[in-house]
GROMACS .gro file of C-alpha atoms in nm:
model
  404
    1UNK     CA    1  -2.546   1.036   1.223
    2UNK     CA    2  -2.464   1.234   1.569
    3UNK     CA    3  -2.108   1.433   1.514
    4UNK     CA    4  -1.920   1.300   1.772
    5UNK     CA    5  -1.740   1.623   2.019
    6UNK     CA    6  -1.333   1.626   1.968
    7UNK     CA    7  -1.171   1.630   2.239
    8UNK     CA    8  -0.819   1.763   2.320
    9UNK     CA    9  -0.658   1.423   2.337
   10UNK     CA   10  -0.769   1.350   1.945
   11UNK     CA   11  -0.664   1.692   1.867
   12UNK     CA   12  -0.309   1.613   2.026
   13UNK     CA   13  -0.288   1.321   1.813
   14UNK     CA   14  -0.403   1.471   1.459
   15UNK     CA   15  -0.170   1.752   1.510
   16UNK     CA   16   0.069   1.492   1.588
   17UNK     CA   17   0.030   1.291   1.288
   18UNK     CA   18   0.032   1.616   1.073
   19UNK     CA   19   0.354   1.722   1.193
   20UNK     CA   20   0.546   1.431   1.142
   21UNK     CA   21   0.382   1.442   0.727
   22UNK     CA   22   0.472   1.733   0.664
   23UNK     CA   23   0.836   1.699   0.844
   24UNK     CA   24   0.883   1.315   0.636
   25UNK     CA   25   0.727   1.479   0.331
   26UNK     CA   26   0.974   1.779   0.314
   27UNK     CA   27   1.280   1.655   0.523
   28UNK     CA   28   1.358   1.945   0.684
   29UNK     CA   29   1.116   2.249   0.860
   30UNK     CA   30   1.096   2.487   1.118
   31UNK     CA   31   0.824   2.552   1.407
   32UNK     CA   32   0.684   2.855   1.266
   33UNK     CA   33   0.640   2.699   0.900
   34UNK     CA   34   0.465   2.409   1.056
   35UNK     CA   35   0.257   2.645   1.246
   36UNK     CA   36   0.191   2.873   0.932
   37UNK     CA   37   0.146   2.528   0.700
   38UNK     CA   38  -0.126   2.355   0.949
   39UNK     CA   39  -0.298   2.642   1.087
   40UNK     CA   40  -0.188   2.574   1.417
   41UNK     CA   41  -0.002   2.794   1.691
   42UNK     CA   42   0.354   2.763   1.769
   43UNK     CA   43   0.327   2.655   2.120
   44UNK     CA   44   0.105   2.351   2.025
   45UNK     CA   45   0.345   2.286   1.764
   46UNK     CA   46   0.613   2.275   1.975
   47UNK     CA   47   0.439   2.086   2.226
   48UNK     CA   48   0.433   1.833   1.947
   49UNK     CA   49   0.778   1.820   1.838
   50UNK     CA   50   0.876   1.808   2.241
   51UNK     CA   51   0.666   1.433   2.236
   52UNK     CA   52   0.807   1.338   1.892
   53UNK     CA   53   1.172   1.436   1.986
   54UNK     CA   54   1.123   1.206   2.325
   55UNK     CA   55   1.042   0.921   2.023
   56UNK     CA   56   1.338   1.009   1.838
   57UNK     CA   57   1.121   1.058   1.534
   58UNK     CA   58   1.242   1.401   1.473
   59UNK     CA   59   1.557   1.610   1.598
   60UNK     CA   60   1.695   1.898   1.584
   61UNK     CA   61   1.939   2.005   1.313
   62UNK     CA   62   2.086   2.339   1.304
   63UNK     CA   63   1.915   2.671   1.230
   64UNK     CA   64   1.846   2.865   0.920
   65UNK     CA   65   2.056   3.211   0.867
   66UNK     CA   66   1.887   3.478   1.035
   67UNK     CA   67   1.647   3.712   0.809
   68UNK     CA   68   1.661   4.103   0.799
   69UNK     CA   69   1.329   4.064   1.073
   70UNK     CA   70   1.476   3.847   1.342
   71UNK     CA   71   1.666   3.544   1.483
   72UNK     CA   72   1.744   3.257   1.283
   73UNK     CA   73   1.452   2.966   1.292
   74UNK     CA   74   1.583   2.571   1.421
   75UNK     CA   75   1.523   2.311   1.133
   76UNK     CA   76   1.341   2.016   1.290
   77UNK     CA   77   1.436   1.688   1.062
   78UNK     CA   78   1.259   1.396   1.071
   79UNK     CA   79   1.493   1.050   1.186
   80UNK     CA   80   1.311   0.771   0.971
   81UNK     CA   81   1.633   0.596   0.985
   82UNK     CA   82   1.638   0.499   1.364
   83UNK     CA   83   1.295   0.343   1.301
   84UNK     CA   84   1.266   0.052   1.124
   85UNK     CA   85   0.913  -0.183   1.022
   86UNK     CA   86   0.879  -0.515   0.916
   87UNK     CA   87   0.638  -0.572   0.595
   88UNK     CA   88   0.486  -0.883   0.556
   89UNK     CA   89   0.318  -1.018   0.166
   90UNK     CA   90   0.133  -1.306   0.224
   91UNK     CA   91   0.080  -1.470  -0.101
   92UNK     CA   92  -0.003  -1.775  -0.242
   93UNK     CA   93   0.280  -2.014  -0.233
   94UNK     CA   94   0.506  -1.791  -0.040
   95UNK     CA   95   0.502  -1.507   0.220
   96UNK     CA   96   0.781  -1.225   0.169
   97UNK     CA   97   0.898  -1.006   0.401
   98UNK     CA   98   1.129  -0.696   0.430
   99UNK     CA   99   1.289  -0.492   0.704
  100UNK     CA  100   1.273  -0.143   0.579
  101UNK     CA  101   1.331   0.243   0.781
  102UNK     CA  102   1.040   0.530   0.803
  103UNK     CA  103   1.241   0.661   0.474
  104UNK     CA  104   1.157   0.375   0.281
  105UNK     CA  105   1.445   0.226   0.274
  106UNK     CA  106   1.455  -0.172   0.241
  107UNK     CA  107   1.722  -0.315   0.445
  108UNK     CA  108   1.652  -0.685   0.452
  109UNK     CA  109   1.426  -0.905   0.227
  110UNK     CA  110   1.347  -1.261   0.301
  111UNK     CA  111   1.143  -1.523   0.170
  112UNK     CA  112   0.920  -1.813   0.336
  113UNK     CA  113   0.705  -2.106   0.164
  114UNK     CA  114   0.373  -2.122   0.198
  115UNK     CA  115   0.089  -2.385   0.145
  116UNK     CA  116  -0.284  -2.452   0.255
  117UNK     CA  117  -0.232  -2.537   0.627
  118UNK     CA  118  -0.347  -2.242   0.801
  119UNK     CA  119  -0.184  -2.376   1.117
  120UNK     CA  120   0.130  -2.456   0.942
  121UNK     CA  121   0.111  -2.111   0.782
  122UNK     CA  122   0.091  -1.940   1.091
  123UNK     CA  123   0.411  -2.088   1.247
  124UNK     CA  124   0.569  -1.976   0.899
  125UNK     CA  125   0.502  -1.633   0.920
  126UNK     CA  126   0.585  -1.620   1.269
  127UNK     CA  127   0.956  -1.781   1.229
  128UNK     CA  128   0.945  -1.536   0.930
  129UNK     CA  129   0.904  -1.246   1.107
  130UNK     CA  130   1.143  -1.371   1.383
  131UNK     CA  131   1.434  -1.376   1.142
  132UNK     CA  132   1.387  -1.059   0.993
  133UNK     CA  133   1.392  -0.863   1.347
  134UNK     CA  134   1.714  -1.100   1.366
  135UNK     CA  135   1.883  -0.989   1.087
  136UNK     CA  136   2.163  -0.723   1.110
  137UNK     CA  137   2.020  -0.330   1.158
  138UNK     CA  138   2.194   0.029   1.230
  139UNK     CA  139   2.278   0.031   1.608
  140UNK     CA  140   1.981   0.149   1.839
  141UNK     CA  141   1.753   0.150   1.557
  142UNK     CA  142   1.444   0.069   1.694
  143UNK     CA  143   1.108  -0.214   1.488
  144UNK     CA  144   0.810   0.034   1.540
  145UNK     CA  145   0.537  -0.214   1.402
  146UNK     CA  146   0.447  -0.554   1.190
  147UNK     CA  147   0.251  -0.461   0.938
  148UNK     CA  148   0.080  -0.794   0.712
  149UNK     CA  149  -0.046  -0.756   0.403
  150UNK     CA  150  -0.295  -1.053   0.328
  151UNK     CA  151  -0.530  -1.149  -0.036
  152UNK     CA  152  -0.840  -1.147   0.170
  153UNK     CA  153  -1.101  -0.925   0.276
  154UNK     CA  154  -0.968  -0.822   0.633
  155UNK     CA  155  -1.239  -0.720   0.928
  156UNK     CA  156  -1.093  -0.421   1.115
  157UNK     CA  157  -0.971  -0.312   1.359
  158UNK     CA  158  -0.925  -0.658   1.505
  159UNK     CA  159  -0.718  -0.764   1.167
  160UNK     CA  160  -0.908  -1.073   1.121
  161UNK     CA  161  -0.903  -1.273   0.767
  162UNK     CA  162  -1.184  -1.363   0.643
  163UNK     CA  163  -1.089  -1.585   0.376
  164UNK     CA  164  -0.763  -1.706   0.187
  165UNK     CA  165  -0.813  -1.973  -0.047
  166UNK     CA  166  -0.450  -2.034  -0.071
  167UNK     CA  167  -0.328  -2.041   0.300
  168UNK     CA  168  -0.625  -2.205   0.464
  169UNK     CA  169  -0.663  -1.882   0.698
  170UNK     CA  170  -1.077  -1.823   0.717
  171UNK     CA  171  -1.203  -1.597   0.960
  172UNK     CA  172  -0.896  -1.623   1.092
  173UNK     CA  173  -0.763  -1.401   1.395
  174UNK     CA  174  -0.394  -1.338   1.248
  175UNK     CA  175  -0.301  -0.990   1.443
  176UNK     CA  176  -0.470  -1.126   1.773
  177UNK     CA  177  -0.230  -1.465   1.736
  178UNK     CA  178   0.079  -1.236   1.641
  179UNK     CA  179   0.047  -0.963   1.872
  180UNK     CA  180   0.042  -1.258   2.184
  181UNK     CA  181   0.356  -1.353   2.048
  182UNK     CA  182   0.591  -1.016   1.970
  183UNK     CA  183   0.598  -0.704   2.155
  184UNK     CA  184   0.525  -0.437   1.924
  185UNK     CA  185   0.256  -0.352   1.748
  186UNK     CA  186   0.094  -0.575   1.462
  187UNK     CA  187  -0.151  -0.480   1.197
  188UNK     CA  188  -0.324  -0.686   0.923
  189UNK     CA  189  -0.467  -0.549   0.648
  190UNK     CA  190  -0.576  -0.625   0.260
  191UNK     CA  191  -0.244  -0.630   0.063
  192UNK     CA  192  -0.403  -0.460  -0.224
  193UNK     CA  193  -0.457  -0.172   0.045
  194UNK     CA  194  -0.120  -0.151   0.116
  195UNK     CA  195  -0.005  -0.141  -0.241
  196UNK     CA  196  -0.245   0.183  -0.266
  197UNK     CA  197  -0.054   0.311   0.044
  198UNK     CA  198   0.286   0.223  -0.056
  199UNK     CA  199   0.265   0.369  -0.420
  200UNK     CA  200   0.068   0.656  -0.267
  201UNK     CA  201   0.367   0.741   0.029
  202UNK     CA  202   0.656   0.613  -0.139
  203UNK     CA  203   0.575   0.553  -0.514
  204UNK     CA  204   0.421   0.684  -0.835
  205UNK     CA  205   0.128   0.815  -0.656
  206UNK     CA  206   0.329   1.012  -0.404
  207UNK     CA  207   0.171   1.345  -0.335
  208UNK     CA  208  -0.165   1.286  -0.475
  209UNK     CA  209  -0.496   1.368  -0.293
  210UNK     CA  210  -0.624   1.042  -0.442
  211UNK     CA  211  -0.470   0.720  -0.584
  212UNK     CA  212  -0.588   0.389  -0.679
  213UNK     CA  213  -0.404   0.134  -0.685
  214UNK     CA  214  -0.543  -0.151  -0.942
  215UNK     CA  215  -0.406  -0.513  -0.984
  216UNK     CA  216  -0.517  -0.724  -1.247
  217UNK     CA  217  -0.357  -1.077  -1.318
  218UNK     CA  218  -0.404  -1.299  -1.163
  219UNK     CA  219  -0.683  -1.194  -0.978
  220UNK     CA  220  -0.821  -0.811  -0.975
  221UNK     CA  221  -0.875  -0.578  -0.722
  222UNK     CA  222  -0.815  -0.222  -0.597
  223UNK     CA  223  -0.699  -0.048  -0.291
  224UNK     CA  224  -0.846   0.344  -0.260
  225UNK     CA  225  -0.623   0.654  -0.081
  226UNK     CA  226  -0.847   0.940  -0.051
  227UNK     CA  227  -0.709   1.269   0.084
  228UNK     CA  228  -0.392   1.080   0.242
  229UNK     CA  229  -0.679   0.792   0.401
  230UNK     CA  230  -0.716   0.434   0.309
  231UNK     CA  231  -1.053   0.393   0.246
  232UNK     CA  232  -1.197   0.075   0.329
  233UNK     CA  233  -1.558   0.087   0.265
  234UNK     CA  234  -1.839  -0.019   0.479
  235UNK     CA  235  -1.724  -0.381   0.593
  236UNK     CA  236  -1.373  -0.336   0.451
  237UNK     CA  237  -1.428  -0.490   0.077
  238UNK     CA  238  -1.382  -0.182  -0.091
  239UNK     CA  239  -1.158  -0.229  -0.418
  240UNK     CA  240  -1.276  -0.622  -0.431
  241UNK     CA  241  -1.337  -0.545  -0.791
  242UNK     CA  242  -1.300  -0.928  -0.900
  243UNK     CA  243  -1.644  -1.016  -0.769
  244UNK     CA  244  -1.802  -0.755  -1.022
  245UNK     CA  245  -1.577  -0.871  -1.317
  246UNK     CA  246  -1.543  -1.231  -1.323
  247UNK     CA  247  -1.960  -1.235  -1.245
  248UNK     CA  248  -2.115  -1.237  -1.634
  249UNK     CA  249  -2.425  -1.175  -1.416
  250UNK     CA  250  -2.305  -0.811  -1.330
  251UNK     CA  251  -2.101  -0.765  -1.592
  252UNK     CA  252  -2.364  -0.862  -1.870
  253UNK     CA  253  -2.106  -1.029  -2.070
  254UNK     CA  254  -1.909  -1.348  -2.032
  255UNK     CA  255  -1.530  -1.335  -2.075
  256UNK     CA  256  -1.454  -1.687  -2.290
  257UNK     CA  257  -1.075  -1.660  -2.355
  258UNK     CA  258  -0.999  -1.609  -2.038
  259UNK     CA  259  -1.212  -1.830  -1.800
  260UNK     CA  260  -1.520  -1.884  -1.634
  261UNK     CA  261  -1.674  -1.721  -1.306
  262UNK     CA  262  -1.510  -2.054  -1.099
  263UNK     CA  263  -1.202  -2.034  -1.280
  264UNK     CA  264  -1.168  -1.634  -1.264
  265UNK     CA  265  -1.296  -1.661  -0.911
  266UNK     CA  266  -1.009  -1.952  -0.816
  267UNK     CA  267  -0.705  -1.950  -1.040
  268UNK     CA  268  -0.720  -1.620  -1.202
  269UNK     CA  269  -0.655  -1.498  -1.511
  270UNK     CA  270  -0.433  -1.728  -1.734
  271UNK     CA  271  -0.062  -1.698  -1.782
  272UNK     CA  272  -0.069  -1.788  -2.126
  273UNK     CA  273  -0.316  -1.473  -2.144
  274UNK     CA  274  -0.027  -1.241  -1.996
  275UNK     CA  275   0.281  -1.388  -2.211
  276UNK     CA  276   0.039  -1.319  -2.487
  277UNK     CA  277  -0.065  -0.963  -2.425
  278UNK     CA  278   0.375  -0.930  -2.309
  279UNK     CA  279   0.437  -1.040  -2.702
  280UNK     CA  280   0.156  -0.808  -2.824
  281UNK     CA  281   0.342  -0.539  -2.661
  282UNK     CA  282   0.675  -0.630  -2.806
  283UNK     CA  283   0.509  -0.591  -3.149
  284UNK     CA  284   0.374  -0.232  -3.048
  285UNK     CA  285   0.684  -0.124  -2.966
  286UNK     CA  286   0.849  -0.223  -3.260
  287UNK     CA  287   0.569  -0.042  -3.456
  288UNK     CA  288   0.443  -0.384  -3.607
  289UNK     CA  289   0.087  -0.313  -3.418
  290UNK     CA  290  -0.088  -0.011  -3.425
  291UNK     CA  291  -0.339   0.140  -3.230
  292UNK     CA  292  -0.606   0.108  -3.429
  293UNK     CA  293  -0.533  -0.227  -3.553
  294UNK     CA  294  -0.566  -0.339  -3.158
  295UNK     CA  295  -0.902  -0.115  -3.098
  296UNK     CA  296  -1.010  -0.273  -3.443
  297UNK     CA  297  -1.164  -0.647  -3.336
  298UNK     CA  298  -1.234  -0.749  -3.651
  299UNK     CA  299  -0.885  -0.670  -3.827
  300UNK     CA  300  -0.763  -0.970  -3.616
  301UNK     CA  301  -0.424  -0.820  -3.553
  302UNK     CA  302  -0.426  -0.974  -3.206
  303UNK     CA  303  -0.544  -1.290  -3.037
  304UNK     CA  304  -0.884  -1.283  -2.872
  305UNK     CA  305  -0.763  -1.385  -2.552
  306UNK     CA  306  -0.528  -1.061  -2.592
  307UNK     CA  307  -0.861  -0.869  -2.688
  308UNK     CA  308  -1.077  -0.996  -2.395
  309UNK     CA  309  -0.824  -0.885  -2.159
  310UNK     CA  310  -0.796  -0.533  -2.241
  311UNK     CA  311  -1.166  -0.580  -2.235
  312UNK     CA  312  -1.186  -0.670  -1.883
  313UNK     CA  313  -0.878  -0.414  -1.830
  314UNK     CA  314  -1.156  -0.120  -1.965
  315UNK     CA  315  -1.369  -0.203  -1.771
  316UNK     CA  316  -1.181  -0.231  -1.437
  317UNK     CA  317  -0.992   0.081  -1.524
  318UNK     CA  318  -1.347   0.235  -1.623
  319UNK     CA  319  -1.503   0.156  -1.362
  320UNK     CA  320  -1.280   0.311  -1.113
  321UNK     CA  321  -1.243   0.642  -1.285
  322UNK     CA  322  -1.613   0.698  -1.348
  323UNK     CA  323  -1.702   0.584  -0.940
  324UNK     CA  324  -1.385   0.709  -0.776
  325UNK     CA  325  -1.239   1.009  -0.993
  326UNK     CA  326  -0.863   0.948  -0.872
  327UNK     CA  327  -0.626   1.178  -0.940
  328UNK     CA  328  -0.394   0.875  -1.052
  329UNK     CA  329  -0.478   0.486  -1.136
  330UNK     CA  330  -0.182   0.277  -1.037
  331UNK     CA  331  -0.146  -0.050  -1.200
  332UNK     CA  332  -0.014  -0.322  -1.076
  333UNK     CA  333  -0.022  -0.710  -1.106
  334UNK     CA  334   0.054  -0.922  -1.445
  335UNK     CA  335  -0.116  -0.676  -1.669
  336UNK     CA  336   0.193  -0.421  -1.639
  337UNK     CA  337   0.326  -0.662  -1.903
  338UNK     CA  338   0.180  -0.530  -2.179
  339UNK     CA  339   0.378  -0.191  -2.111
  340UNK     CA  340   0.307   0.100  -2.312
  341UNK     CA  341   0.047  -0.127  -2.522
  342UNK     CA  342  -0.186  -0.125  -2.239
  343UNK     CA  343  -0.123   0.224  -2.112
  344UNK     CA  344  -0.195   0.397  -2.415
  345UNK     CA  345  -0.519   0.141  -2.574
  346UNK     CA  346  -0.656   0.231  -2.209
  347UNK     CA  347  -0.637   0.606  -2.194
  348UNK     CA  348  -0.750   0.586  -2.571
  349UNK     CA  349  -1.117   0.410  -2.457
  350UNK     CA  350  -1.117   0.641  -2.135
  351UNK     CA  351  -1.078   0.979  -2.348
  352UNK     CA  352  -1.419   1.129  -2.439
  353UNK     CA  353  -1.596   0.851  -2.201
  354UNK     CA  354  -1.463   0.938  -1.853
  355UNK     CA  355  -1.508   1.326  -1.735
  356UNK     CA  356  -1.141   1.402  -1.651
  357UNK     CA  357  -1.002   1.080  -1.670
  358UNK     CA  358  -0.729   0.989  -1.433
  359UNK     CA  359  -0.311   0.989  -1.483
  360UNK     CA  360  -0.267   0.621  -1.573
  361UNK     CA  361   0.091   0.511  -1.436
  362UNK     CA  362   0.236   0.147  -1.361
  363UNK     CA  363   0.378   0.143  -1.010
  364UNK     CA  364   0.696   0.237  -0.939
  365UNK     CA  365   0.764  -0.045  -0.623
  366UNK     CA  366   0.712  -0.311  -0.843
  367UNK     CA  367   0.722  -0.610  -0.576
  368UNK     CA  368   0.780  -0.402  -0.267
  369UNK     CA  369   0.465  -0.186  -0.300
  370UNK     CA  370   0.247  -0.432  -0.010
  371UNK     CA  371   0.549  -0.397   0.233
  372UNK     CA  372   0.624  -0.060   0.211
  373UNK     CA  373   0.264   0.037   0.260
  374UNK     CA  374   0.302  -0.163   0.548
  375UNK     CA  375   0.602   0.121   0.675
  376UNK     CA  376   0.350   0.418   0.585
  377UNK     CA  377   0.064   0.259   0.729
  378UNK     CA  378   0.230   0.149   1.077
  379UNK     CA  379   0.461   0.480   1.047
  380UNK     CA  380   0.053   0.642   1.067
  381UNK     CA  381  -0.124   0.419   1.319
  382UNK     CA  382   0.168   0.448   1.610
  383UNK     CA  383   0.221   0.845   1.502
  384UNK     CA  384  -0.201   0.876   1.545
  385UNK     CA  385  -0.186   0.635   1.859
  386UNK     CA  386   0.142   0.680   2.046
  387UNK     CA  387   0.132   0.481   2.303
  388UNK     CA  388   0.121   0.166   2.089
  389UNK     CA  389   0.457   0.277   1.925
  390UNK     CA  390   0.672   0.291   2.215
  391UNK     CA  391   0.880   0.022   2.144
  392UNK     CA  392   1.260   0.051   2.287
  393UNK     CA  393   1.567  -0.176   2.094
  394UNK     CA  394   1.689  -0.451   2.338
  395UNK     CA  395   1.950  -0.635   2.302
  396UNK     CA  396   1.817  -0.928   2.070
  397UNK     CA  397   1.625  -0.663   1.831
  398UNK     CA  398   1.915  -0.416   1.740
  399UNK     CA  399   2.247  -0.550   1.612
  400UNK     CA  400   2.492  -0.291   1.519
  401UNK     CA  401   2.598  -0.287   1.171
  402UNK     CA  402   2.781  -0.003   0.946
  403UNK     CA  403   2.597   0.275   0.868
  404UNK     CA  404   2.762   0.244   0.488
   0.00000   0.00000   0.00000
């Protein structure tokens, strides 16, 4: 493929997008340690903080003491709390949505039904999103973005869904309809790609080159953050690992406790499977279930439902550190259940199998991961693409409330 020329514009923006990282990452730096950290010159740099000043997404705030060489250097901060986003999980049964600042900080949480009527659905989400830019926010703090985080493969950049068997929504144009309908700027993406981005900016994966973040129960499937990137694949199904798993086809073995291809494919895996593998973990803890015993199929020390779903947890988990060789697997989903139980029987098989095998953690967000992704990833896209980010507060989106 022909390496396409960069041009000063895309340069403007990249340097734009790095500044504001490094300035959100460490809170606090000055021009010439942004210039010295990105290999960049000082004028450019301050070129940049000149536009992102004008934003109000950094300021000024003080200056260090001055060295033994020269004159003190300004401190450039970075003001993720007069920006806020609103994230979006669409989920079966229910869409939930939060107001949160650039910092990560949640300021409003709502909840909305949900059902199979994709027309129905789409009004929901809209008065949804209506009553969270309602809701009460720090004075002149400004909503950036929308971002939606969806259980479908989504076609990008257009944000369209290609299929939710839950909310009727198939190839279904969900930012087009939402941008006509709110002034700032929307995004749509696969929620189990925000999850990767929210753990990865705001959670247990937070400065990691690479993070994965796996969900298993009741469906599976991964979202991949390579060098600070979501990484989408070739037509955006990257991570969709349930096709693989719940396919005895691929897999070359059938999973029996926990469900057939249809089932697997359309309900997931059981509940009963979960509470099961929760009690197992209860026992482990209280040292009534060993290691061994659990590794050991034929001791019987656990209930082969239990057994086939650390089974198909091996294999997911395999599977990603042998292909993707993250730095950390986050997991996510109904499997966290089984605590320290799963944790350690995984990182057991994966030693001596995987080459280097990944820092298994459970997420840190817990239920927030999909929305906050949404602030890093909208926080990214209008830093990269400024002009879609200029957003002012009027008088029906900002309502002062204490800063306590």
């Amino acid at each position: 493929m022909k390496r396409q020329p960069t041009t000063s514009s895309l340069l403007r923006r990249l340097n734009r997008s790095a500044v504001v990282d490094v300035i959100r990452t460490e809170g606090v730096a000055s021009p010439s340690s942004l210039a010295a950290r990105l290999n960049i010159s000082i004028p450019t740099v301050m070129r940049v903080i000149e536009d992102l000043i004008a934003e109000d997404l950094v300021a000024y705030d003080g200056f260090d003491e001055a060295s033994a060489r020269g004159r003190p250097r300004a401190r450039i901060k970075f003001r993720g709390a007069s920006h806020a986003i609103i994230g979006i999980e669409a989920g079966k049964g229910e869409f939930y949505g939060a107001v949160a600042n650039l910092e990560g900080v949640v300021q409003t949480e709502m909840h909305e039904t949900a059902d199979d009527d994709g027309e129905r659905n789409l009004q929901k989400i809209t008065s949804l999103v209506e009553r969270l830019m309602g809701a009460p926010r720090p004075a002149g703090q400004t909503i950036r973005g929308i971002g939606i985080g969806v259980p479908s493969i989504v076609k990008q950049p257009v944000g369209e869904v290609v299929l939710t068997l839950g909310l009727g929504w198939r190839d279904f144009p969900l930012r087009q309809l939402l941008s006509e309908k709110f002034d700032v700027p929307v995004f749509v993406e696969n929620g189990r790609n925000l999850a990767a981005v929210g753990e990865w900016g705001f959670g247990a994966g937070r400065g990691a080159d690479s993070v994965v973040s796996l969900s298993i129960g009741p469906g599976a499937g991964a979202g991949v953050v390579i060098d600070g990137k979501l990484y989408g694949g070739h037509s955006h199904a990257a991570g969709e690992l349930g096709w693989y798993l719940d396919d005895p086809l691929l897999t070359g073995r059938p999973f029996e406790h926990l469900g057939d291809k249809q089932s697997l494919r359309f309900f997931g895996i059981p509940e009963q499977a979960t509470k099961m593998l929760q009690e197992a973990n209860t026992q482990y803890a209280a040292g009534k279930l060993t290691l061994a015993a659990v590794n050991d199929r034929q001791a019987g020390k656990i209930a082969p439902v239990v057994s086939e779903l650390l089974d198909y947890a091996t294999m997911a988990v395999g599977s990603v550190a042998a292909f993707m060789n993250p730095e950390i697997i986050v997991l996510a989903g109904r499997i966290v259940g089984g605590g320290d139980l799963v944790l350690d029987v995984l990182r057991h098989r994966l030693k001596g199998n995987v080459y280097d095998p990944p820092r298994l953690v459970i997420g840190a967000l817990g239920h927030r991961d999909i929305v906050l992704g949404a602030v890093r990833l909208v926080l990214d896209a209008t830093t990269l693409n400024p002009a879609d980010s200029l957003v002012m507060p009027t008088k029906d989106q900002s309502i002062a409330i204490d800063s306590d």
